[in-house]
PDB file of C-alpha atoms in Angstrom:
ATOM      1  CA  UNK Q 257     207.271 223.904  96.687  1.00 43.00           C
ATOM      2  CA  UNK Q 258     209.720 226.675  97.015  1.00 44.00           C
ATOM      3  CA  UNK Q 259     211.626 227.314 100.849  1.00 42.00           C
ATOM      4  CA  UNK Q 260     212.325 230.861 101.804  1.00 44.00           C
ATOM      5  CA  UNK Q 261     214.726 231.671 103.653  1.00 44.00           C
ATOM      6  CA  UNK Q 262     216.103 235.647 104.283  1.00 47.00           C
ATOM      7  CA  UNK Q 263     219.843 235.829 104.562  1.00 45.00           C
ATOM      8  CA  UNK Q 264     221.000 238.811 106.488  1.00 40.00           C
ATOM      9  CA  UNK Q 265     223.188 237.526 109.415  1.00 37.00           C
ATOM     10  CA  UNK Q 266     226.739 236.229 108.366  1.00 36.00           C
ATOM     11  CA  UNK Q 267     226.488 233.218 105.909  1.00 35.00           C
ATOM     12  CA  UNK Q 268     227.371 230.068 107.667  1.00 40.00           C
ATOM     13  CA  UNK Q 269     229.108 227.123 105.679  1.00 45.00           C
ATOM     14  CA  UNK Q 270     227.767 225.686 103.164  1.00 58.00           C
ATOM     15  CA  UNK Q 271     226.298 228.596 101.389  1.00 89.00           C
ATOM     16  CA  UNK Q 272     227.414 228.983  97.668  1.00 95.00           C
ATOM     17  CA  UNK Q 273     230.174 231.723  96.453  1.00 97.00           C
ATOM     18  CA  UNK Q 274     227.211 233.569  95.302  1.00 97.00           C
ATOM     19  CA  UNK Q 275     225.353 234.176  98.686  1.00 96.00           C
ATOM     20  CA  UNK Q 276     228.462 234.299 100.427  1.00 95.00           C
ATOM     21  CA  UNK Q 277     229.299 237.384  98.133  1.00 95.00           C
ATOM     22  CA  UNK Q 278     225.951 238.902  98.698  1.00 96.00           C
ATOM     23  CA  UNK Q 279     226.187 238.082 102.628  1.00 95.00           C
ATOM     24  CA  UNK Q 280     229.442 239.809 102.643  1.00 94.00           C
ATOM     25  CA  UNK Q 281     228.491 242.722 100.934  1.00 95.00           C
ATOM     26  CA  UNK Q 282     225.559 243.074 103.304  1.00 95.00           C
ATOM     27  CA  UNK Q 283     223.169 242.920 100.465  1.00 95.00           C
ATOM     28  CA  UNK Q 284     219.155 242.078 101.228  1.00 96.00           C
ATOM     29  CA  UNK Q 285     218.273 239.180  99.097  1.00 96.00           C
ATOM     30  CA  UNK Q 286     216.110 235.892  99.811  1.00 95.00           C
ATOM     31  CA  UNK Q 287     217.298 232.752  99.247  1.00 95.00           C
ATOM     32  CA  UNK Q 288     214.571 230.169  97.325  1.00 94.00           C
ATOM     33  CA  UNK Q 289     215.113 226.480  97.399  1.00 93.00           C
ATOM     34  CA  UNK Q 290     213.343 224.130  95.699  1.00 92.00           C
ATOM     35  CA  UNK Q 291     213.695 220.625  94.655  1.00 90.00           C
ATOM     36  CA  UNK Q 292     215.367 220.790  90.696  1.00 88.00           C
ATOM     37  CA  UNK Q 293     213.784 218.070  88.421  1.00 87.00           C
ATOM     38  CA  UNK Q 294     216.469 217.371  85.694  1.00 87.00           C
ATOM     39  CA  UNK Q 295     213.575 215.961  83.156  1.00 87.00           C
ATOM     40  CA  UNK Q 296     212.691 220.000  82.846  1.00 86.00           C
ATOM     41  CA  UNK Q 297     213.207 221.314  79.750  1.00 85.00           C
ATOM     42  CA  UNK Q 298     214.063 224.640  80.949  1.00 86.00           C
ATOM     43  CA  UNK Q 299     216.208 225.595  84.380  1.00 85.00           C
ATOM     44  CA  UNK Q 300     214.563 228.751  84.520  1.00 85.00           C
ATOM     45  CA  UNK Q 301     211.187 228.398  83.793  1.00 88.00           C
ATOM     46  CA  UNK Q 302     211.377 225.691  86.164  1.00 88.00           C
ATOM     47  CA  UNK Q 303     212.543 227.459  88.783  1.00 91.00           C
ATOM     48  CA  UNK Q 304     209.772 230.739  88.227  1.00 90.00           C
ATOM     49  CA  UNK Q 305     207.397 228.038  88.591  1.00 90.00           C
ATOM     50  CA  UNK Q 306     208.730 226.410  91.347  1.00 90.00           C
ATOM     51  CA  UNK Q 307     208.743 229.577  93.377  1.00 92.00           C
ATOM     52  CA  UNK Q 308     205.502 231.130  91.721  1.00 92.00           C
ATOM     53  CA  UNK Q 309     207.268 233.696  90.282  1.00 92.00           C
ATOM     54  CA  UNK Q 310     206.598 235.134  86.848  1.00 92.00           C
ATOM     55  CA  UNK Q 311     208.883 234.423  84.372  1.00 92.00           C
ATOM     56  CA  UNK Q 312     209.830 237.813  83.620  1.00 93.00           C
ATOM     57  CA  UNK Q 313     210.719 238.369  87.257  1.00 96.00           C
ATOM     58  CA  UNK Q 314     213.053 235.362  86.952  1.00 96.00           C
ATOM     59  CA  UNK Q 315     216.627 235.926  84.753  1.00 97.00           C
ATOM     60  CA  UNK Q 316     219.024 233.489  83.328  1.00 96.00           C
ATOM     61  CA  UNK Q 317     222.906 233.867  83.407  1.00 97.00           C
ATOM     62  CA  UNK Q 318     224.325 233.065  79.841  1.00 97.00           C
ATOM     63  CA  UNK Q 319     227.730 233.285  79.176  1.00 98.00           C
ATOM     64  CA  UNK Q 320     229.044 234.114  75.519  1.00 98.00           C
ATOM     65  CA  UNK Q 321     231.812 234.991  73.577  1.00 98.00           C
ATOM     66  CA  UNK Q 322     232.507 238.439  72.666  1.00 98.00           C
ATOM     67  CA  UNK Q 323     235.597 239.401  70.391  1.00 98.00           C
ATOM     68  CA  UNK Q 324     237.263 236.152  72.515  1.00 97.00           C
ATOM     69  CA  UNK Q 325     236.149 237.882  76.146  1.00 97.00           C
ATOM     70  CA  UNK Q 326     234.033 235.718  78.123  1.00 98.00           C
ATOM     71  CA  UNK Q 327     231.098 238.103  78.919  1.00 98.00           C
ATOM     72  CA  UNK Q 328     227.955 237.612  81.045  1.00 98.00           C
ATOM     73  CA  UNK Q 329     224.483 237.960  80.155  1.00 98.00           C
ATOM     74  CA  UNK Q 330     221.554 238.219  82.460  1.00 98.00           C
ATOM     75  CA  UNK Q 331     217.810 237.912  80.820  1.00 97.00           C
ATOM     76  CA  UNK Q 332     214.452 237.203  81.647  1.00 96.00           C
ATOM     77  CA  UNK Q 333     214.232 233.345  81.105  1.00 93.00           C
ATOM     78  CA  UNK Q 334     210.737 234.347  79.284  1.00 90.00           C
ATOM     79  CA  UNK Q 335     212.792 235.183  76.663  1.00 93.00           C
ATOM     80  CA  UNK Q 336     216.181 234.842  74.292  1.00 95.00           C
ATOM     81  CA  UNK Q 337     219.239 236.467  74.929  1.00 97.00           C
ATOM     82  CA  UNK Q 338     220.215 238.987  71.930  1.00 98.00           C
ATOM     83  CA  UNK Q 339     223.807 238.233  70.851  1.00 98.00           C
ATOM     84  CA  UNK Q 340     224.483 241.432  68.948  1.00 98.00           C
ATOM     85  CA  UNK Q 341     222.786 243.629  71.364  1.00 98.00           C
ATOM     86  CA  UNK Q 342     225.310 241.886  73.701  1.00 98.00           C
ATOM     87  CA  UNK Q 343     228.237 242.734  71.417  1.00 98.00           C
ATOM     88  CA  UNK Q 344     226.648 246.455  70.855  1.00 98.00           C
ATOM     89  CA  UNK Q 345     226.771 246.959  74.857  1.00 98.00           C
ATOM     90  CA  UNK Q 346     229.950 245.965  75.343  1.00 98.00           C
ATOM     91  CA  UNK Q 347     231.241 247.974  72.370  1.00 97.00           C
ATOM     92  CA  UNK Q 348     232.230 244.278  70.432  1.00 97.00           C
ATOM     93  CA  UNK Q 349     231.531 243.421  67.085  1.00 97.00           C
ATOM     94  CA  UNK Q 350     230.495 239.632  67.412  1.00 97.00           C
ATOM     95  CA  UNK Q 351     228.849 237.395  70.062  1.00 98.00           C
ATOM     96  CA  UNK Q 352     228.511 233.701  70.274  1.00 98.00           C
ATOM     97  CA  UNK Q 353     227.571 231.602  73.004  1.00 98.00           C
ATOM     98  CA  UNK Q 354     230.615 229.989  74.838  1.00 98.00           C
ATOM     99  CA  UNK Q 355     231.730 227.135  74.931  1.00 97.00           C
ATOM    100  CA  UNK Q 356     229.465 225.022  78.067  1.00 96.00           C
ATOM    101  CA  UNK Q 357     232.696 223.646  79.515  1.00 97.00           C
ATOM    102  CA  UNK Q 358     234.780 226.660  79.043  1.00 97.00           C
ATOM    103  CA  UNK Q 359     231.759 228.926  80.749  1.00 97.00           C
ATOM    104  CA  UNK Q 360     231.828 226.205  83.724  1.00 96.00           C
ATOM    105  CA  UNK Q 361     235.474 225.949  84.345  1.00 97.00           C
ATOM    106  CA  UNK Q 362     235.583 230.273  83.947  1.00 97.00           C
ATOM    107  CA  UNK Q 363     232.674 230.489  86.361  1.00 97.00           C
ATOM    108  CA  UNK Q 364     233.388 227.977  88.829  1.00 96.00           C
ATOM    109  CA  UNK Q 365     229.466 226.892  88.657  1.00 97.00           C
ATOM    110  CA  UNK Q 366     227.578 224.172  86.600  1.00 94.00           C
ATOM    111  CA  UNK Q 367     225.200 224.788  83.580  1.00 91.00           C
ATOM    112  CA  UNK Q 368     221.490 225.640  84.825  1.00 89.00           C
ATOM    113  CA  UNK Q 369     223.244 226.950  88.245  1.00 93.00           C
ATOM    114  CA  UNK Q 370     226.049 229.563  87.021  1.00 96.00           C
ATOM    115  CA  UNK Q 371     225.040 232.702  89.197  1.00 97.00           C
ATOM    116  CA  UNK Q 372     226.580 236.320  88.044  1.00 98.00           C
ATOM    117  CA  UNK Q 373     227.242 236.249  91.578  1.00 97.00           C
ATOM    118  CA  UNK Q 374     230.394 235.131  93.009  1.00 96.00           C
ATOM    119  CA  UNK Q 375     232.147 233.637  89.762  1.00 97.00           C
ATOM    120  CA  UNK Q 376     235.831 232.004  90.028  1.00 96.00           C
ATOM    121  CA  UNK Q 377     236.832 234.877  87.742  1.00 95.00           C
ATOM    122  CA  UNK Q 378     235.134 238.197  87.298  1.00 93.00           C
ATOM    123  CA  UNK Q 379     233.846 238.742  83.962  1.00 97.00           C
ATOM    124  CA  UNK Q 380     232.334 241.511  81.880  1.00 98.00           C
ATOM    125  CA  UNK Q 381     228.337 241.570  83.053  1.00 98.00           C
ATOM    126  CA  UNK Q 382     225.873 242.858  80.965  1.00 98.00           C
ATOM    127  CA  UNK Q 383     221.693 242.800  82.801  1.00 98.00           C
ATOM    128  CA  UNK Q 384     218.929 243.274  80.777  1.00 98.00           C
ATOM    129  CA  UNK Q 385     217.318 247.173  81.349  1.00 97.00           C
ATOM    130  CA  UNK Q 386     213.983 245.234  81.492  1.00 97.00           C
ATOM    131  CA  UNK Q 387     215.315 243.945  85.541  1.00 98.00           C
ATOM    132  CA  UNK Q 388     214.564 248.076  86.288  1.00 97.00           C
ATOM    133  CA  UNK Q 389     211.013 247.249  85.889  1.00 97.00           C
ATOM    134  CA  UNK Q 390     210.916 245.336  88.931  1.00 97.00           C
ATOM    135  CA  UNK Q 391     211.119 245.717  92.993  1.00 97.00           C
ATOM    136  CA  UNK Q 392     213.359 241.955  92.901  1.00 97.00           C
ATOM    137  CA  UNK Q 393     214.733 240.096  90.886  1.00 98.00           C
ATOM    138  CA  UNK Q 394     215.465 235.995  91.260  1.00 97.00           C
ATOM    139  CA  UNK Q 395     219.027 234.895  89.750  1.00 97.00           C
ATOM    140  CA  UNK Q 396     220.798 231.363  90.136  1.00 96.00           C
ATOM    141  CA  UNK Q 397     222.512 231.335  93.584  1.00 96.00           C
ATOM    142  CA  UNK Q 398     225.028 229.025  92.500  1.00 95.00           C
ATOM    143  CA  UNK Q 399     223.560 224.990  91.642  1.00 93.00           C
ATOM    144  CA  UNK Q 400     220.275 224.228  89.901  1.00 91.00           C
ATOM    145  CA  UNK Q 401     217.204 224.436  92.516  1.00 93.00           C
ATOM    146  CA  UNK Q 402     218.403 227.240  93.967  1.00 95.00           C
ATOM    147  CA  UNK Q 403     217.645 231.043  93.501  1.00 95.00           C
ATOM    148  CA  UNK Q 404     217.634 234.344  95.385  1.00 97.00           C
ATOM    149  CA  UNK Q 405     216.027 237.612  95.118  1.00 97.00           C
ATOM    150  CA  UNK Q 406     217.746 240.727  95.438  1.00 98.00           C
ATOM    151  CA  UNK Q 407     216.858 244.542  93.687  1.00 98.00           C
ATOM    152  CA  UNK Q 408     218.113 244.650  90.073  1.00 98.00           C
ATOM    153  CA  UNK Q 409     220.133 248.038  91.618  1.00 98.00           C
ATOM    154  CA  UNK Q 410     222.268 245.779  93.898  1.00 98.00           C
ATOM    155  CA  UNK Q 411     222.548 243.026  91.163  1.00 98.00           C
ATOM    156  CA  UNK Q 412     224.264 245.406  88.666  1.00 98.00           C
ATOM    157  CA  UNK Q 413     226.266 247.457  91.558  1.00 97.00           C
ATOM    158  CA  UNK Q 414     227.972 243.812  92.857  1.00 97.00           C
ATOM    159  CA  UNK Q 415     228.525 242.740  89.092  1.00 97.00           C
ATOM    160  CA  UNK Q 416     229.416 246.031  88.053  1.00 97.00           C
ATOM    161  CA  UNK Q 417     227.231 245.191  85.157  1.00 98.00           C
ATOM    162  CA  UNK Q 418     226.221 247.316  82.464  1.00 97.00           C
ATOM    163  CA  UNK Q 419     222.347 248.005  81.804  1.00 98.00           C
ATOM    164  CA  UNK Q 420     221.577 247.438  78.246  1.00 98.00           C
ATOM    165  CA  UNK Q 421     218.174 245.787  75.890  1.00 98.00           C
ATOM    166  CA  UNK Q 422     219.845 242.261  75.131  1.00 98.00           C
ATOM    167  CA  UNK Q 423     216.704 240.524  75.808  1.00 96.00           C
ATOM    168  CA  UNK Q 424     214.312 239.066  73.247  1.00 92.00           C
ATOM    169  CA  UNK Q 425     210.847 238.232  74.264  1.00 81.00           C
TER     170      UNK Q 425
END
């Protein structure tokens, strides 16, 4: 069973860099807990049902190689992440999927809880156009069993990100 919790007042310790960096910026969002169960086969479908949230409400950060830059891609965990749509929006030539330790140690979170929020280092972000479609959005906040909600518009204006089709359903 998903918590809720809405996070408007200063962020106490203990948050994660991510919700600090929305609490900061003053940003509504919701914060969703839930209790991860590593035997899932899938973070983020996990975590849409979890929260009863439809999977195409629900996005996945991926983080992939493009022309050697580190770029980010947010997508609906309903689907697959385009890699040369990614390259295309970020005027590169060729995407691959980055190196799991290299995206960790870049991003300052762990795989299955690497938000575009609040990275170590600030890194080309690229959201799927299909996030327009919706009031919220859910995102990692940081660690695995943990999400929060915030409007696609304040997603893309915090990580600068770029609004392009990369998605695949």
């Amino acid at each position: 069973m998903a918590k809720k919790s809405k996070n408007k007042k200063p962020q106490q310790s203990g948050g994660t860099p991510a919700t600090v960096a929305l609490t900061a910026a003053g940003v509504d969002h919701t914060v969703h807990a839930y209790d991860h169960d590593p035997s899932h086969p899938s973070y983020g479908e996990e975590a849409a049902e979890a929260m009863g949230v439809s999977p195409e409400r629900v996005f996945k950060t991926l983080v992939a190689d493009v022309d050697g830059t580190l770029t980010v891609a947010v997508v609906p965990v309903a689907g697959s992440l385009d890699l040369k749509a990614l390259a295309a929006a970020v005027g590169g030539k060729r995407a691959a999927m980055a190196d799991p330790v290299l995206a960790e140690r870049t991003t300052g979170y762990v795989r299955g809880g690497i938000s575009p929020l609040g990275q170590r280092k600030k890194l080309p972000t690229v959201l799927d156009d299909s996030a327009t479609a919706h009031g919220t959005i859910c995102v990692s906040a940081g660690r695995r069993g943990l999400e929060v909600e915030l409007s696609p518009a304040d997603l893309a204006q915090l990580t600068q990100a770029v609004l392009a089709p990369i998605g695949r359903g």
